Amino acid sequence: MKKVLLNEEELPKQWYNVLPDLPEQLPPPVDPETKKPVDPAKLTAIFAEECVEQEVSTKRFIDIPEEVRKAYAMWRPTPLVRAYNLEKAIGTKAKIFYKNESVSPPGSHKPNTAVAQAYYNKKEGTKNLVTETGAGQWGSALSFAGAQFGLNVKVYMVRASFEQKPYRKLLMQSWGGNCLSSPTDQTEVGRRIRKEFPDTSGSLGIAISEAVEDALTHKNTKYAIGSVSNHVLLHQTVIGLETEKQLADAGVKPTIMIGCVGGGSNFGGFILPFFPRKMEGENIRFIAVEPKACPTFTKGEYVYDYGDTGKVTPMFKMYTLGSSFIPPAIHAGGLRYHGDAPILSLMKKLGLIEAQAYHQREVFEAGVLFARTEGILPAPETNHAIKAVIEEAKKASADDVIVFNFSGHGHFDLSAYDAYFSGRLEDYEYPEEEIKKALKNLPKI
Ligand SMILES: *Cc1c(COP(=O)(O)O)cnc(C)c1O
């Protein structure tokens, strides 16, 4: 099997910022009370200053600090691999490559931004980082990053996952992270939701509200975000920038690029460095893949909505299912956030990216085929991308080069595979009326 690897010195020195290259200006986050754009200075109450600057930066390339590059060098550059065995199993004429982000210590792409956010916070004097986590990948990545830069990390983990995935919590603990089952009794919003819905399985929206409240009510404490934000997508462009060089080394040009989407950070980081090619007219498609149980791009609406259930965040113009969205408990595939990154949402609105949604059983079937051909057991999230790769590969021509982002491995998701193998996974399609209902009472902006 042929691998295309970069030299360590070739690790990118800058991230790519798509904001100046977008064909339209990105609608800014808005304060729901004043209905005016949020003053970026206000955001520094919860985020590192440097991250807030990056959030609105108009510079096309932004330097990666040396300390962050050193942390990246622990596992980067990640391999770009030609999936010969998968190609054969599908019987496709196209070439398939995957960028393997599962080789990081926490097992996903998420530390690409976690180490950057931890570094900036450390530099600015922050002592404690708080965050939320769904499947547990982000909490693990931030705990890992906190250990690298000497910060305390507290993680509000969605109750359903906390109970299904005890090993994630232990991984966070091993890196010094403190993982709590959300909703907790440690925040106003957590106590309110526990009182109103004692049996709640929690949601990302609730956990975000808790983490943000924690940051606002404690000294030397900042919030770190795992997806959706412009600065997170920026940090993740290290994936696409490496991929660009590796594909050039292999002498091929991608025609189809695929990634799974929760909030959009791995997909965004993977495709954005290729976006200027599309604007220059190159033949390249970008396909975002999501679950039918959380169909943000394929069924959601492009409107201003809150980033969280407790309405403590500003409102963002994005594709959304409504911030009160709570995924069905039977859904094991991750990718549960109600919204999608504003940058990707605008691109989707303008027809510059496509979206596909699949049921969880077909998605796990694709992941198992990948494990049996290429050897690595994918994360349930990653399985969505693989399902789309297989479908595209069946239709593709010999000129097609399909490249996808292998966002993470599934070694901590074996209970989801257990449910799949034992026939306990059910397909579920999120009803459109629910979305309409959830979006009806939003302030109009
Ligand atoms: C978190 C996660 C995702 C989804 O998050 P994005 O921000 O959309 O990338 C996908 N795959 C893996 C392995 C993850 O951990």
CSV table of N, CA, C and O and ligand atoms in Angstrom, one decimal, residues 107-110 137-138 226-228 260-267 335 379 381-382 407-409, ligand 1:
chain,number,residue,atom,x,y,z
A,107,GLY,N,-7.3,10.6,19.1
A,107,GLY,CA,-8.0,9.8,18.1
A,107,GLY,C,-8.8,10.5,17.1
A,107,GLY,O,-9.6,9.8,16.4
A,108,SER,N,-8.8,11.8,17.0
A,108,SER,CA,-9.6,12.5,16.0
A,108,SER,C,-8.8,13.8,15.5
A,108,SER,O,-7.7,14.1,16.0
A,109,HIS,N,-9.5,14.6,14.7
A,109,HIS,CA,-9.0,15.9,14.2
A,109,HIS,C,-9.1,16.9,15.3
A,109,HIS,O,-8.5,18.0,15.2
A,110,LYS,N,-9.8,16.7,16.4
A,110,LYS,CA,-10.2,17.8,17.3
A,110,LYS,C,-9.0,18.5,18.0
A,110,LYS,O,-9.0,19.7,18.2
A,137,GLN,N,-15.3,13.2,22.2
A,137,GLN,CA,-14.0,13.4,21.4
A,137,GLN,C,-13.5,14.8,21.8
A,137,GLN,O,-12.3,15.0,22.0
A,138,TRP,N,-14.3,15.8,21.8
A,138,TRP,CA,-13.8,17.2,22.1
A,138,TRP,C,-13.3,17.3,23.5
A,138,TRP,O,-12.3,17.9,23.7
A,226,GLY,N,-15.4,23.5,20.3
A,226,GLY,CA,-14.8,22.4,19.5
A,226,GLY,C,-15.2,22.4,18.0
A,226,GLY,O,-14.6,21.7,17.3
A,227,SER,N,-16.1,23.3,17.6
A,227,SER,CA,-16.6,23.3,16.2
A,227,SER,C,-17.2,24.6,15.9
A,227,SER,O,-17.2,25.5,16.7
A,228,VAL,N,-17.9,24.7,14.7
A,228,VAL,CA,-18.8,25.7,14.3
A,228,VAL,C,-18.1,27.1,14.1
A,228,VAL,O,-18.3,27.7,13.0
A,260,CYS,N,-17.7,14.2,7.0
A,260,CYS,CA,-18.9,14.2,7.8
A,260,CYS,C,-19.0,15.6,8.5
A,260,CYS,O,-18.0,16.3,8.7
A,261,VAL,N,-20.3,15.9,8.8
A,261,VAL,CA,-20.5,17.2,9.5
A,261,VAL,C,-21.3,17.1,10.7
A,261,VAL,O,-22.4,16.6,10.7
A,262,GLY,N,-20.7,17.6,11.8
A,262,GLY,CA,-21.5,17.8,13.1
A,262,GLY,C,-21.7,19.3,13.2
A,262,GLY,O,-22.8,19.7,12.9
A,263,GLY,N,-20.7,20.0,13.5
A,263,GLY,CA,-20.7,21.5,13.4
A,263,GLY,C,-20.0,22.0,12.2
A,263,GLY,O,-20.1,23.1,11.8
A,264,GLY,N,-19.2,21.1,11.6
A,264,GLY,CA,-18.5,21.4,10.4
A,264,GLY,C,-17.0,21.6,10.4
A,264,GLY,O,-16.4,22.0,9.4
A,265,SER,N,-16.4,21.3,11.6
A,265,SER,CA,-15.0,21.7,11.7
A,265,SER,C,-14.0,20.8,10.9
A,265,SER,O,-13.1,21.3,10.3
A,266,ASN,N,-14.2,19.5,10.9
A,266,ASN,CA,-13.3,18.6,10.1
A,266,ASN,C,-13.6,18.8,8.6
A,266,ASN,O,-12.6,18.9,7.8
A,267,PHE,N,-14.8,18.9,8.2
A,267,PHE,CA,-15.1,19.1,6.8
A,267,PHE,C,-14.6,20.4,6.4
A,267,PHE,O,-14.0,20.5,5.3
A,335,LEU,N,-22.6,13.5,15.6
A,335,LEU,CA,-23.0,14.5,14.7
A,335,LEU,C,-24.4,15.1,15.1
A,335,LEU,O,-25.3,15.2,14.3
A,379,ALA,N,-14.6,6.0,13.6
A,379,ALA,CA,-15.6,6.5,14.5
A,379,ALA,C,-17.0,6.5,13.8
A,379,ALA,O,-17.1,6.6,12.6
A,381,GLU,N,-19.1,8.8,13.5
A,381,GLU,CA,-19.2,10.0,12.7
A,381,GLU,C,-18.5,9.8,11.3
A,381,GLU,O,-19.1,10.2,10.3
A,382,THR,N,-17.3,9.3,11.3
A,382,THR,CA,-16.6,9.1,10.1
A,382,THR,C,-17.3,8.1,9.2
A,382,THR,O,-17.2,8.3,7.9
A,407,SER,N,-12.1,11.3,9.9
A,407,SER,CA,-12.0,12.2,11.1
A,407,SER,C,-11.6,11.6,12.4
A,407,SER,O,-11.0,12.3,13.3
A,408,GLY,N,-11.8,10.3,12.6
A,408,GLY,CA,-11.4,9.7,13.8
A,408,GLY,C,-11.6,8.2,13.8
A,408,GLY,O,-12.3,7.6,13.0
A,409,HIS,N,-10.9,7.5,14.8
A,409,HIS,CA,-11.2,6.0,14.9
A,409,HIS,C,-12.3,5.8,15.9
A,409,HIS,O,-12.7,6.7,16.7
B,1,LIG,C1,-16.5,15.7,16.7
B,1,LIG,C2,-16.3,14.8,15.5
B,1,LIG,C3,-16.9,15.0,14.3
B,1,LIG,C4,-17.9,16.1,14.1
B,1,LIG,O1,-17.5,17.4,14.3
B,1,LIG,P1,-17.2,18.4,13.2
B,1,LIG,O2,-16.9,19.7,13.9
B,1,LIG,O3,-18.3,18.5,12.3
B,1,LIG,O4,-15.9,18.0,12.5
B,1,LIG,C5,-16.7,14.1,13.3
B,1,LIG,N1,-15.8,13.1,13.5
B,1,LIG,C6,-15.2,12.8,14.6
B,1,LIG,C7,-14.3,11.6,14.8
B,1,LIG,C8,-15.4,13.7,15.7
B,1,LIG,O5,-14.8,13.5,16.9
